[in-house]
């Protein structure tokens, strides 16, 4: 009031000015109260007290604005831009504002450590590293989150270990039937474990069904088929194996039929008929048919030659192309026919010489024969030699008889009709010899008695 009076203001004017100043202070305070830090006390003040109040309030608003700006910046970086590690920097604050600034910075720092720890673990999980755990100290909901993440990592580690074990058993060790065993899973993890187990079970059933059929095929049982339900590539494999078994069954049936016809029933010329085969099965079918065709031609050619031999025709030869043992058989038969031809020619020559030309002593000359053919040749030669010796012996005796020599006898060994002829000739010679002796004796006696009677008559 003294100042007002000194300034020449009346009491009413002084009160009005004070009212305006208080209203401006109230306006700024009200703006701060509702979060508007853009307002400042702008009304002129004269008294030292009001100037101090104005400066204090305006300074407070500046600091609050700076504090709000820093908190907004840090919260925007952390909450919106995801930039962790930010700190509120407010120069010149003290008391509650300094404490509040420190609390915000501690909050931001703790949040940074917690989020970075969670990020480290989740990033490790994303990269397949399930060995990490959140180790930072937390409380409240962050503690719940820490426990959830750590529990998730433990369960994922157990799930990964089980899946790895089962896949190792199935994929590398060939142990089918394995199942993932993880206690406490729920939600998507439980569904994942169930799906893995279902996959393993389906794969086990499918592979075992295929193994049963392929094992049966390996053992010669072509009656089995893969019956298990399958889709995709497994279904295609199932169809392929079933088609293979069907074609193998048809192929085996046809081969059995042809081999039965050829091997047991003697029906040559049969061919394997398998529809729809390709690749190696067609190649194998063609090879079997080629073998049957070659065998038919070879056997028929051999049969033609052996039939000719049986009919006495030794001019035929096996001409068909052959290899291996069939070629050896071909050469053996052709050699046999050649030797038989030589043998027959030689026997014909010898028999012609002996039987028609009367040339004794001939021998069949057949080179390279062995076994029965050599024995047969030796027997023919032995027969010829025996016949020669017997005829010549008989000839000697009959020639001697013809020459008046009745002292010879057929002495050669003989059997059958030759022995009978031998005995007949020897008996004839004996009888002729006896007859000759008797004739000689009689003629001798007759001749001597007549001479004596003549001598007596002359003496008388």
PDB file of N, CA, C and O in Angstrom, residues 278-346:
ATOM      1  N   UNK A 278       8.102-101.306 -68.280  1.00  0.00           N
ATOM      2  CA  UNK A 278       9.025-100.386 -68.925  1.00  0.00           C
ATOM      3  C   UNK A 278      10.367-100.467 -68.207  1.00  0.00           C
ATOM      4  O   UNK A 278      10.495-101.134 -67.181  1.00  0.00           O
ATOM      5  N   UNK A 279      11.339 -99.790 -68.784  1.00  0.00           N
ATOM      6  CA  UNK A 279      12.644 -99.745 -68.133  1.00  0.00           C
ATOM      7  C   UNK A 279      13.266-101.121 -68.006  1.00  0.00           C
ATOM      8  O   UNK A 279      13.279-101.931 -68.934  1.00  0.00           O
ATOM      9  N   UNK A 280      13.825-101.387 -66.807  1.00  0.00           N
ATOM     10  CA  UNK A 280      14.534-102.650 -66.570  1.00  0.00           C
ATOM     11  C   UNK A 280      13.614-103.851 -66.681  1.00  0.00           C
ATOM     12  O   UNK A 280      14.038-104.940 -67.113  1.00  0.00           O
ATOM     13  N   UNK A 281      12.317-103.690 -66.298  1.00  0.00           N
ATOM     14  CA  UNK A 281      11.400-104.832 -66.373  1.00  0.00           C
ATOM     15  C   UNK A 281      11.140-105.200 -67.830  1.00  0.00           C
ATOM     16  O   UNK A 281      11.073-106.393 -68.176  1.00  0.00           O
ATOM     17  N   UNK A 282      10.983-104.192 -68.705  1.00  0.00           N
ATOM     18  CA  UNK A 282      10.821-104.489 -70.126  1.00  0.00           C
ATOM     19  C   UNK A 282      12.101-105.102 -70.678  1.00  0.00           C
ATOM     20  O   UNK A 282      12.060-106.049 -71.473  1.00  0.00           O
ATOM     21  N   UNK A 283      13.238-104.538 -70.251  1.00  0.00           N
ATOM     22  CA  UNK A 283      14.524-105.073 -70.686  1.00  0.00           C
ATOM     23  C   UNK A 283      14.664-106.527 -70.245  1.00  0.00           C
ATOM     24  O   UNK A 283      15.114-107.392 -71.023  1.00  0.00           O
ATOM     25  N   UNK A 284      14.260-106.807 -68.989  1.00  0.00           N
ATOM     26  CA  UNK A 284      14.340-108.175 -68.478  1.00  0.00           C
ATOM     27  C   UNK A 284      13.383-109.098 -69.230  1.00  0.00           C
ATOM     28  O   UNK A 284      13.744-110.233 -69.580  1.00  0.00           O
ATOM     29  N   UNK A 285      12.154-108.596 -69.504  1.00  0.00           N
ATOM     30  CA  UNK A 285      11.188-109.392 -70.269  1.00  0.00           C
ATOM     31  C   UNK A 285      11.736-109.712 -71.660  1.00  0.00           C
ATOM     32  O   UNK A 285      11.651-110.855 -72.132  1.00  0.00           O
ATOM     33  N   UNK A 286      12.298-108.685 -72.303  1.00  0.00           N
ATOM     34  CA  UNK A 286      12.872-108.899 -73.639  1.00  0.00           C
ATOM     35  C   UNK A 286      14.009-109.907 -73.583  1.00  0.00           C
ATOM     36  O   UNK A 286      14.151-110.749 -74.487  1.00  0.00           O
ATOM     37  N   UNK A 287      14.830-109.828 -72.534  1.00  0.00           N
ATOM     38  CA  UNK A 287      15.948-110.767 -72.409  1.00  0.00           C
ATOM     39  C   UNK A 287      15.455-112.195 -72.215  1.00  0.00           C
ATOM     40  O   UNK A 287      16.018-113.140 -72.791  1.00  0.00           O
ATOM     41  N   UNK A 288      14.403-112.359 -71.382  1.00  0.00           N
ATOM     42  CA  UNK A 288      13.842-113.700 -71.178  1.00  0.00           C
ATOM     43  C   UNK A 288      13.287-114.236 -72.492  1.00  0.00           C
ATOM     44  O   UNK A 288      13.510-115.402 -72.858  1.00  0.00           O
ATOM     45  N   UNK A 289      12.552-113.376 -73.221  1.00  0.00           N
ATOM     46  CA  UNK A 289      11.993-113.814 -74.500  1.00  0.00           C
ATOM     47  C   UNK A 289      13.094-114.123 -75.511  1.00  0.00           C
ATOM     48  O   UNK A 289      12.986-115.071 -76.296  1.00  0.00           O
ATOM     49  N   UNK A 290      14.153-113.296 -75.492  1.00  0.00           N
ATOM     50  CA  UNK A 290      15.270-113.567 -76.386  1.00  0.00           C
ATOM     51  C   UNK A 290      15.933-114.889 -76.025  1.00  0.00           C
ATOM     52  O   UNK A 290      16.309-115.681 -76.896  1.00  0.00           O
ATOM     53  N   UNK A 291      16.070-115.123 -74.705  1.00  0.00           N
ATOM     54  CA  UNK A 291      16.656-116.391 -74.258  1.00  0.00           C
ATOM     55  C   UNK A 291      15.791-117.564 -74.718  1.00  0.00           C
ATOM     56  O   UNK A 291      16.299-118.568 -75.230  1.00  0.00           O
ATOM     57  N   UNK A 292      14.450-117.423 -74.515  1.00  0.00           N
ATOM     58  CA  UNK A 292      13.537-118.504 -74.935  1.00  0.00           C
ATOM     59  C   UNK A 292      13.618-118.731 -76.438  1.00  0.00           C
ATOM     60  O   UNK A 292      13.631-119.881 -76.907  1.00  0.00           O
ATOM     61  N   UNK A 293      13.657-117.629 -77.206  1.00  0.00           N
ATOM     62  CA  UNK A 293      13.716-117.742 -78.656  1.00  0.00           C
ATOM     63  C   UNK A 293      15.019-118.405 -79.092  1.00  0.00           C
ATOM     64  O   UNK A 293      15.031-119.302 -79.941  1.00  0.00           O
ATOM     65  N   UNK A 294      16.139-117.952 -78.476  1.00  0.00           N
ATOM     66  CA  UNK A 294      17.434-118.561 -78.800  1.00  0.00           C
ATOM     67  C   UNK A 294      17.453-120.030 -78.422  1.00  0.00           C
ATOM     68  O   UNK A 294      17.936-120.875 -79.192  1.00  0.00           O
ATOM     69  N   UNK A 295      16.937-120.336 -77.217  1.00  0.00           N
ATOM     70  CA  UNK A 295      16.919-121.718 -76.767  1.00  0.00           C
ATOM     71  C   UNK A 295      16.056-122.582 -77.685  1.00  0.00           C
ATOM     72  O   UNK A 295      16.422-123.716 -78.025  1.00  0.00           O
ATOM     73  N   UNK A 296      14.906-122.021 -78.109  1.00  0.00           N
ATOM     74  CA  UNK A 296      14.034-122.758 -79.033  1.00  0.00           C
ATOM     75  C   UNK A 296      14.762-123.069 -80.335  1.00  0.00           C
ATOM     76  O   UNK A 296      14.763-124.217 -80.814  1.00  0.00           O
ATOM     77  N   UNK A 297      15.388-122.040 -80.911  1.00  0.00           N
ATOM     78  CA  UNK A 297      16.101-122.234 -82.167  1.00  0.00           C
ATOM     79  C   UNK A 297      17.260-123.218 -82.014  1.00  0.00           C
ATOM     80  O   UNK A 297      17.489-124.077 -82.876  1.00  0.00           O
ATOM     81  N   UNK A 298      17.986-123.095 -80.888  1.00  0.00           N
ATOM     82  CA  UNK A 298      19.129-123.978 -80.663  1.00  0.00           C
ATOM     83  C   UNK A 298      18.680-125.427 -80.467  1.00  0.00           C
ATOM     84  O   UNK A 298      19.233-126.356 -81.071  1.00  0.00           O
ATOM     85  N   UNK A 299      17.643-125.605 -79.610  1.00  0.00           N
ATOM     86  CA  UNK A 299      17.174-126.968 -79.332  1.00  0.00           C
ATOM     87  C   UNK A 299      16.579-127.590 -80.601  1.00  0.00           C
ATOM     88  O   UNK A 299      16.803-128.765 -80.894  1.00  0.00           O
ATOM     89  N   UNK A 300      15.817-126.780 -81.352  1.00  0.00           N
ATOM     90  CA  UNK A 300      15.228-127.313 -82.577  1.00  0.00           C
ATOM     91  C   UNK A 300      16.304-127.669 -83.604  1.00  0.00           C
ATOM     92  O   UNK A 300      16.184-128.660 -84.333  1.00  0.00           O
ATOM     93  N   UNK A 301      17.342-126.840 -83.673  1.00  0.00           N
ATOM     94  CA  UNK A 301      18.436-127.158 -84.586  1.00  0.00           C
ATOM     95  C   UNK A 301      19.146-128.435 -84.156  1.00  0.00           C
ATOM     96  O   UNK A 301      19.444-129.305 -84.983  1.00  0.00           O
ATOM     97  N   UNK A 302      19.390-128.559 -82.840  1.00  0.00           N
ATOM     98  CA  UNK A 302      20.025-129.776 -82.318  1.00  0.00           C
ATOM     99  C   UNK A 302      19.111-130.976 -82.547  1.00  0.00           C
ATOM    100  O   UNK A 302      19.559-132.067 -82.940  1.00  0.00           O
ATOM    101  N   UNK A 303      17.778-130.753 -82.312  1.00  0.00           N
ATOM    102  CA  UNK A 303      16.820-131.847 -82.501  1.00  0.00           C
ATOM    103  C   UNK A 303      16.801-132.303 -83.960  1.00  0.00           C
ATOM    104  O   UNK A 303      16.706-133.503 -84.259  1.00  0.00           O
ATOM    105  N   UNK A 304      16.883-131.318 -84.897  1.00  0.00           N
ATOM    106  CA  UNK A 304      16.869-131.670 -86.319  1.00  0.00           C
ATOM    107  C   UNK A 304      18.065-132.548 -86.667  1.00  0.00           C
ATOM    108  O   UNK A 304      17.944-133.548 -87.396  1.00  0.00           O
ATOM    109  N   UNK A 305      19.236-132.191 -86.117  1.00  0.00           N
ATOM    110  CA  UNK A 305      20.451-132.963 -86.415  1.00  0.00           C
ATOM    111  C   UNK A 305      20.393-134.339 -85.768  1.00  0.00           C
ATOM    112  O   UNK A 305      20.697-135.363 -86.404  1.00  0.00           O
ATOM    113  N   UNK A 306      19.987-134.390 -84.477  1.00  0.00           N
ATOM    114  CA  UNK A 306      19.949-135.687 -83.794  1.00  0.00           C
ATOM    115  C   UNK A 306      18.869-136.592 -84.391  1.00  0.00           C
ATOM    116  O   UNK A 306      19.039-137.811 -84.455  1.00  0.00           O
ATOM    117  N   UNK A 307      17.745-135.964 -84.850  1.00  0.00           N
ATOM    118  CA  UNK A 307      16.718-136.763 -85.530  1.00  0.00           C
ATOM    119  C   UNK A 307      17.266-137.334 -86.830  1.00  0.00           C
ATOM    120  O   UNK A 307      17.017-138.505 -87.173  1.00  0.00           O
ATOM    121  N   UNK A 308      18.022-136.480 -87.547  1.00  0.00           N
ATOM    122  CA  UNK A 308      18.646-136.967 -88.778  1.00  0.00           C
ATOM    123  C   UNK A 308      19.603-138.113 -88.483  1.00  0.00           C
ATOM    124  O   UNK A 308      19.633-139.125 -89.204  1.00  0.00           O
ATOM    125  N   UNK A 309      20.396-137.980 -87.399  1.00  0.00           N
ATOM    126  CA  UNK A 309      21.316-139.054 -87.009  1.00  0.00           C
ATOM    127  C   UNK A 309      20.532-140.316 -86.685  1.00  0.00           C
ATOM    128  O   UNK A 309      20.897-141.425 -87.111  1.00  0.00           O
ATOM    129  N   UNK A 310      19.417-140.139 -85.925  1.00  0.00           N
ATOM    130  CA  UNK A 310      18.603-141.297 -85.575  1.00  0.00           C
ATOM    131  C   UNK A 310      18.025-141.968 -86.810  1.00  0.00           C
ATOM    132  O   UNK A 310      17.802-143.190 -86.838  1.00  0.00           O
ATOM    133  N   UNK A 311      17.778-141.165 -87.862  1.00  0.00           N
ATOM    134  CA  UNK A 311      17.236-141.697 -89.120  1.00  0.00           C
ATOM    135  C   UNK A 311      18.337-142.159 -90.070  1.00  0.00           C
ATOM    136  O   UNK A 311      18.055-142.502 -91.226  1.00  0.00           O
ATOM    137  N   UNK A 312      19.573-142.121 -89.609  1.00  0.00           N
ATOM    138  CA  UNK A 312      20.685-142.593 -90.417  1.00  0.00           C
ATOM    139  C   UNK A 312      21.245-141.561 -91.358  1.00  0.00           C
ATOM    140  O   UNK A 312      22.076-141.877 -92.213  1.00  0.00           O
ATOM    141  N   UNK A 313      20.829-140.288 -91.189  1.00  0.00           N
ATOM    142  CA  UNK A 313      21.338-139.215 -92.042  1.00  0.00           C
ATOM    143  C   UNK A 313      22.460-138.507 -91.307  1.00  0.00           C
ATOM    144  O   UNK A 313      22.216-137.783 -90.338  1.00  0.00           O
ATOM    145  N   UNK A 314      23.682-138.703 -91.769  1.00  0.00           N
ATOM    146  CA  UNK A 314      24.847-138.122 -91.106  1.00  0.00           C
ATOM    147  C   UNK A 314      25.405-136.941 -91.890  1.00  0.00           C
ATOM    148  O   UNK A 314      26.565-136.570 -91.719  1.00  0.00           O
ATOM    149  N   UNK A 315      24.546-136.312 -92.718  1.00  0.00           N
ATOM    150  CA  UNK A 315      25.007-135.158 -93.510  1.00  0.00           C
ATOM    151  C   UNK A 315      24.632-133.829 -92.856  1.00  0.00           C
ATOM    152  O   UNK A 315      25.072-132.775 -93.315  1.00  0.00           O
ATOM    153  N   UNK A 316      23.795-133.867 -91.818  1.00  0.00           N
ATOM    154  CA  UNK A 316      23.327-132.638 -91.185  1.00  0.00           C
ATOM    155  C   UNK A 316      24.321-132.156 -90.128  1.00  0.00           C
ATOM    156  O   UNK A 316      25.052-132.936 -89.532  1.00  0.00           O
ATOM    157  N   UNK A 317      24.302-130.802 -89.906  1.00  0.00           N
ATOM    158  CA  UNK A 317      25.118-130.219 -88.842  1.00  0.00           C
ATOM    159  C   UNK A 317      24.305-129.129 -88.139  1.00  0.00           C
ATOM    160  O   UNK A 317      23.407-128.522 -88.745  1.00  0.00           O
ATOM    161  N   UNK A 318      24.660-128.860 -86.880  1.00  0.00           N
ATOM    162  CA  UNK A 318      24.023-127.766 -86.136  1.00  0.00           C
ATOM    163  C   UNK A 318      24.658-126.470 -86.609  1.00  0.00           C
ATOM    164  O   UNK A 318      25.847-126.231 -86.387  1.00  0.00           O
ATOM    165  N   UNK A 319      23.864-125.615 -87.270  1.00  0.00           N
ATOM    166  CA  UNK A 319      24.393-124.403 -87.893  1.00  0.00           C
ATOM    167  C   UNK A 319      24.090-123.139 -87.102  1.00  0.00           C
ATOM    168  O   UNK A 319      24.649-122.085 -87.373  1.00  0.00           O
ATOM    169  N   UNK A 320      23.181-123.206 -86.116  1.00  0.00           N
ATOM    170  CA  UNK A 320      22.730-122.001 -85.417  1.00  0.00           C
ATOM    171  C   UNK A 320      23.852-121.381 -84.597  1.00  0.00           C
ATOM    172  O   UNK A 320      24.747-122.073 -84.102  1.00  0.00           O
ATOM    173  N   UNK A 321      23.800-120.029 -84.449  1.00  0.00           N
ATOM    174  CA  UNK A 321      24.797-119.322 -83.648  1.00  0.00           C
ATOM    175  C   UNK A 321      24.549-119.601 -82.171  1.00  0.00           C
ATOM    176  O   UNK A 321      23.416-119.543 -81.691  1.00  0.00           O
ATOM    177  N   UNK A 322      25.626-119.902 -81.451  1.00  0.00           N
ATOM    178  CA  UNK A 322      25.490-120.212 -80.023  1.00  0.00           C
ATOM    179  C   UNK A 322      26.772-119.837 -79.303  1.00  0.00           C
ATOM    180  O   UNK A 322      27.821-119.652 -79.931  1.00  0.00           O
ATOM    181  N   UNK A 323      26.652-119.702 -77.974  1.00  0.00           N
ATOM    182  CA  UNK A 323      27.803-119.375 -77.127  1.00  0.00           C
ATOM    183  C   UNK A 323      27.794-120.261 -75.898  1.00  0.00           C
ATOM    184  O   UNK A 323      26.788-120.914 -75.590  1.00  0.00           O
ATOM    185  N   UNK A 324      28.919-120.263 -75.192  1.00  0.00           N
ATOM    186  CA  UNK A 324      28.992-120.967 -73.911  1.00  0.00           C
ATOM    187  C   UNK A 324      28.777-122.453 -74.053  1.00  0.00           C
ATOM    188  O   UNK A 324      29.285-123.105 -74.983  1.00  0.00           O
ATOM    189  N   UNK A 325      27.999-123.031 -73.111  1.00  0.00           N
ATOM    190  CA  UNK A 325      27.794-124.481 -73.087  1.00  0.00           C
ATOM    191  C   UNK A 325      27.004-124.955 -74.299  1.00  0.00           C
ATOM    192  O   UNK A 325      27.191-126.085 -74.771  1.00  0.00           O
ATOM    193  N   UNK A 326      26.074-124.088 -74.790  1.00  0.00           N
ATOM    194  CA  UNK A 326      25.328-124.469 -75.995  1.00  0.00           C
ATOM    195  C   UNK A 326      26.297-124.566 -77.178  1.00  0.00           C
ATOM    196  O   UNK A 326      26.182-125.476 -78.022  1.00  0.00           O
ATOM    197  N   UNK A 327      27.246-123.627 -77.247  1.00  0.00           N
ATOM    198  CA  UNK A 327      28.252-123.700 -78.308  1.00  0.00           C
ATOM    199  C   UNK A 327      29.083-124.971 -78.168  1.00  0.00           C
ATOM    200  O   UNK A 327      29.415-125.635 -79.166  1.00  0.00           O
ATOM    201  N   UNK A 328      29.411-125.331 -76.912  1.00  0.00           N
ATOM    202  CA  UNK A 328      30.152-126.579 -76.686  1.00  0.00           C
ATOM    203  C   UNK A 328      29.317-127.783 -77.117  1.00  0.00           C
ATOM    204  O   UNK A 328      29.841-128.728 -77.741  1.00  0.00           O
ATOM    205  N   UNK A 329      27.996-127.731 -76.777  1.00  0.00           N
ATOM    206  CA  UNK A 329      27.121-128.831 -77.180  1.00  0.00           C
ATOM    207  C   UNK A 329      27.022-128.903 -78.697  1.00  0.00           C
ATOM    208  O   UNK A 329      27.053-130.001 -79.284  1.00  0.00           O
ATOM    209  N   UNK A 330      26.904-127.732 -79.342  1.00  0.00           N
ATOM    210  CA  UNK A 330      26.867-127.678 -80.801  1.00  0.00           C
ATOM    211  C   UNK A 330      28.125-128.324 -81.382  1.00  0.00           C
ATOM    212  O   UNK A 330      28.051-129.190 -82.273  1.00  0.00           O
ATOM    213  N   UNK A 331      29.298-127.927 -80.864  1.00  0.00           N
ATOM    214  CA  UNK A 331      30.560-128.484 -81.368  1.00  0.00           C
ATOM    215  C   UNK A 331      30.638-129.979 -81.085  1.00  0.00           C
ATOM    216  O   UNK A 331      31.103-130.756 -81.939  1.00  0.00           O
ATOM    217  N   UNK A 332      30.156-130.383 -79.897  1.00  0.00           N
ATOM    218  CA  UNK A 332      30.192-131.811 -79.547  1.00  0.00           C
ATOM    219  C   UNK A 332      29.331-132.623 -80.506  1.00  0.00           C
ATOM    220  O   UNK A 332      29.750-133.693 -80.998  1.00  0.00           O
ATOM    221  N   UNK A 333      28.099-132.110 -80.763  1.00  0.00           N
ATOM    222  CA  UNK A 333      27.197-132.841 -81.672  1.00  0.00           C
ATOM    223  C   UNK A 333      27.769-132.873 -83.083  1.00  0.00           C
ATOM    224  O   UNK A 333      27.754-133.913 -83.751  1.00  0.00           O
ATOM    225  N   UNK A 334      28.280-131.724 -83.536  1.00  0.00           N
ATOM    226  CA  UNK A 334      28.859-131.693 -84.887  1.00  0.00           C
ATOM    227  C   UNK A 334      30.069-132.619 -84.986  1.00  0.00           C
ATOM    228  O   UNK A 334      30.252-133.307 -86.005  1.00  0.00           O
ATOM    229  N   UNK A 335      30.894-132.629 -83.918  1.00  0.00           N
ATOM    230  CA  UNK A 335      32.030-133.561 -83.910  1.00  0.00           C
ATOM    231  C   UNK A 335      31.543-135.003 -83.885  1.00  0.00           C
ATOM    232  O   UNK A 335      32.110-135.883 -84.566  1.00  0.00           O
ATOM    233  N   UNK A 336      30.485-135.251 -83.086  1.00  0.00           N
ATOM    234  CA  UNK A 336      29.930-136.603 -83.027  1.00  0.00           C
ATOM    235  C   UNK A 336      29.419-137.041 -84.393  1.00  0.00           C
ATOM    236  O   UNK A 336      29.677-138.165 -84.848  1.00  0.00           O
ATOM    237  N   UNK A 337      28.685-136.123 -85.064  1.00  0.00           N
ATOM    238  CA  UNK A 337      28.151-136.459 -86.383  1.00  0.00           C
ATOM    239  C   UNK A 337      29.306-136.726 -87.358  1.00  0.00           C
ATOM    240  O   UNK A 337      29.263-137.677 -88.156  1.00  0.00           O
ATOM    241  N   UNK A 338      30.352-135.853 -87.275  1.00  0.00           N
ATOM    242  CA  UNK A 338      31.498-136.047 -88.158  1.00  0.00           C
ATOM    243  C   UNK A 338      32.168-137.394 -87.892  1.00  0.00           C
ATOM    244  O   UNK A 338      32.517-138.140 -88.824  1.00  0.00           O
ATOM    245  N   UNK A 339      32.338-137.723 -86.589  1.00  0.00           N
ATOM    246  CA  UNK A 339      32.974-139.003 -86.250  1.00  0.00           C
ATOM    247  C   UNK A 339      32.084-140.182 -86.635  1.00  0.00           C
ATOM    248  O   UNK A 339      32.570-141.220 -87.123  1.00  0.00           O
ATOM    249  N   UNK A 340      30.753-140.016 -86.427  1.00  0.00           N
ATOM    250  CA  UNK A 340      29.832-141.075 -86.839  1.00  0.00           C
ATOM    251  C   UNK A 340      29.867-141.259 -88.352  1.00  0.00           C
ATOM    252  O   UNK A 340      29.784-142.385 -88.867  1.00  0.00           O
ATOM    253  N   UNK A 341      29.969-140.110 -89.065  1.00  0.00           N
ATOM    254  CA  UNK A 341      30.040-140.199 -90.511  1.00  0.00           C
ATOM    255  C   UNK A 341      31.297-140.946 -90.945  1.00  0.00           C
ATOM    256  O   UNK A 341      31.251-141.821 -91.820  1.00  0.00           O
ATOM    257  N   UNK A 342      32.434-140.575 -90.305  1.00  0.00           N
ATOM    258  CA  UNK A 342      33.694-141.280 -90.609  1.00  0.00           C
ATOM    259  C   UNK A 342      33.582-142.750 -90.214  1.00  0.00           C
ATOM    260  O   UNK A 342      33.987-143.649 -90.962  1.00  0.00           O
ATOM    261  N   UNK A 343      33.002-142.974 -89.011  1.00  0.00           N
ATOM    262  CA  UNK A 343      32.844-144.350 -88.531  1.00  0.00           C
ATOM    263  C   UNK A 343      31.981-145.164 -89.503  1.00  0.00           C
ATOM    264  O   UNK A 343      32.326-146.291 -89.898  1.00  0.00           O
ATOM    265  N   UNK A 344      30.821-144.583 -89.889  1.00  0.00           N
ATOM    266  CA  UNK A 344      29.933-145.286 -90.807  1.00  0.00           C
ATOM    267  C   UNK A 344      30.626-145.539 -92.140  1.00  0.00           C
ATOM    268  O   UNK A 344      30.490-146.615 -92.752  1.00  0.00           O
ATOM    269  N   UNK A 345      31.377-144.514 -92.613  1.00  0.00           N
ATOM    270  CA  UNK A 345      32.095-144.672 -93.871  1.00  0.00           C
ATOM    271  C   UNK A 345      33.119-145.789 -93.781  1.00  0.00           C
ATOM    272  O   UNK A 345      33.255-146.621 -94.694  1.00  0.00           O
ATOM    273  N   UNK A 346      33.840-145.826 -92.666  1.00  0.00           N
ATOM    274  CA  UNK A 346      34.866-146.851 -92.479  1.00  0.00           C
ATOM    275  C   UNK A 346      34.240-148.235 -92.338  1.00  0.00           C
ATOM    276  O   UNK A 346      34.723-149.226 -92.904  1.00  0.00           O
TER     277      UNK A 346
END
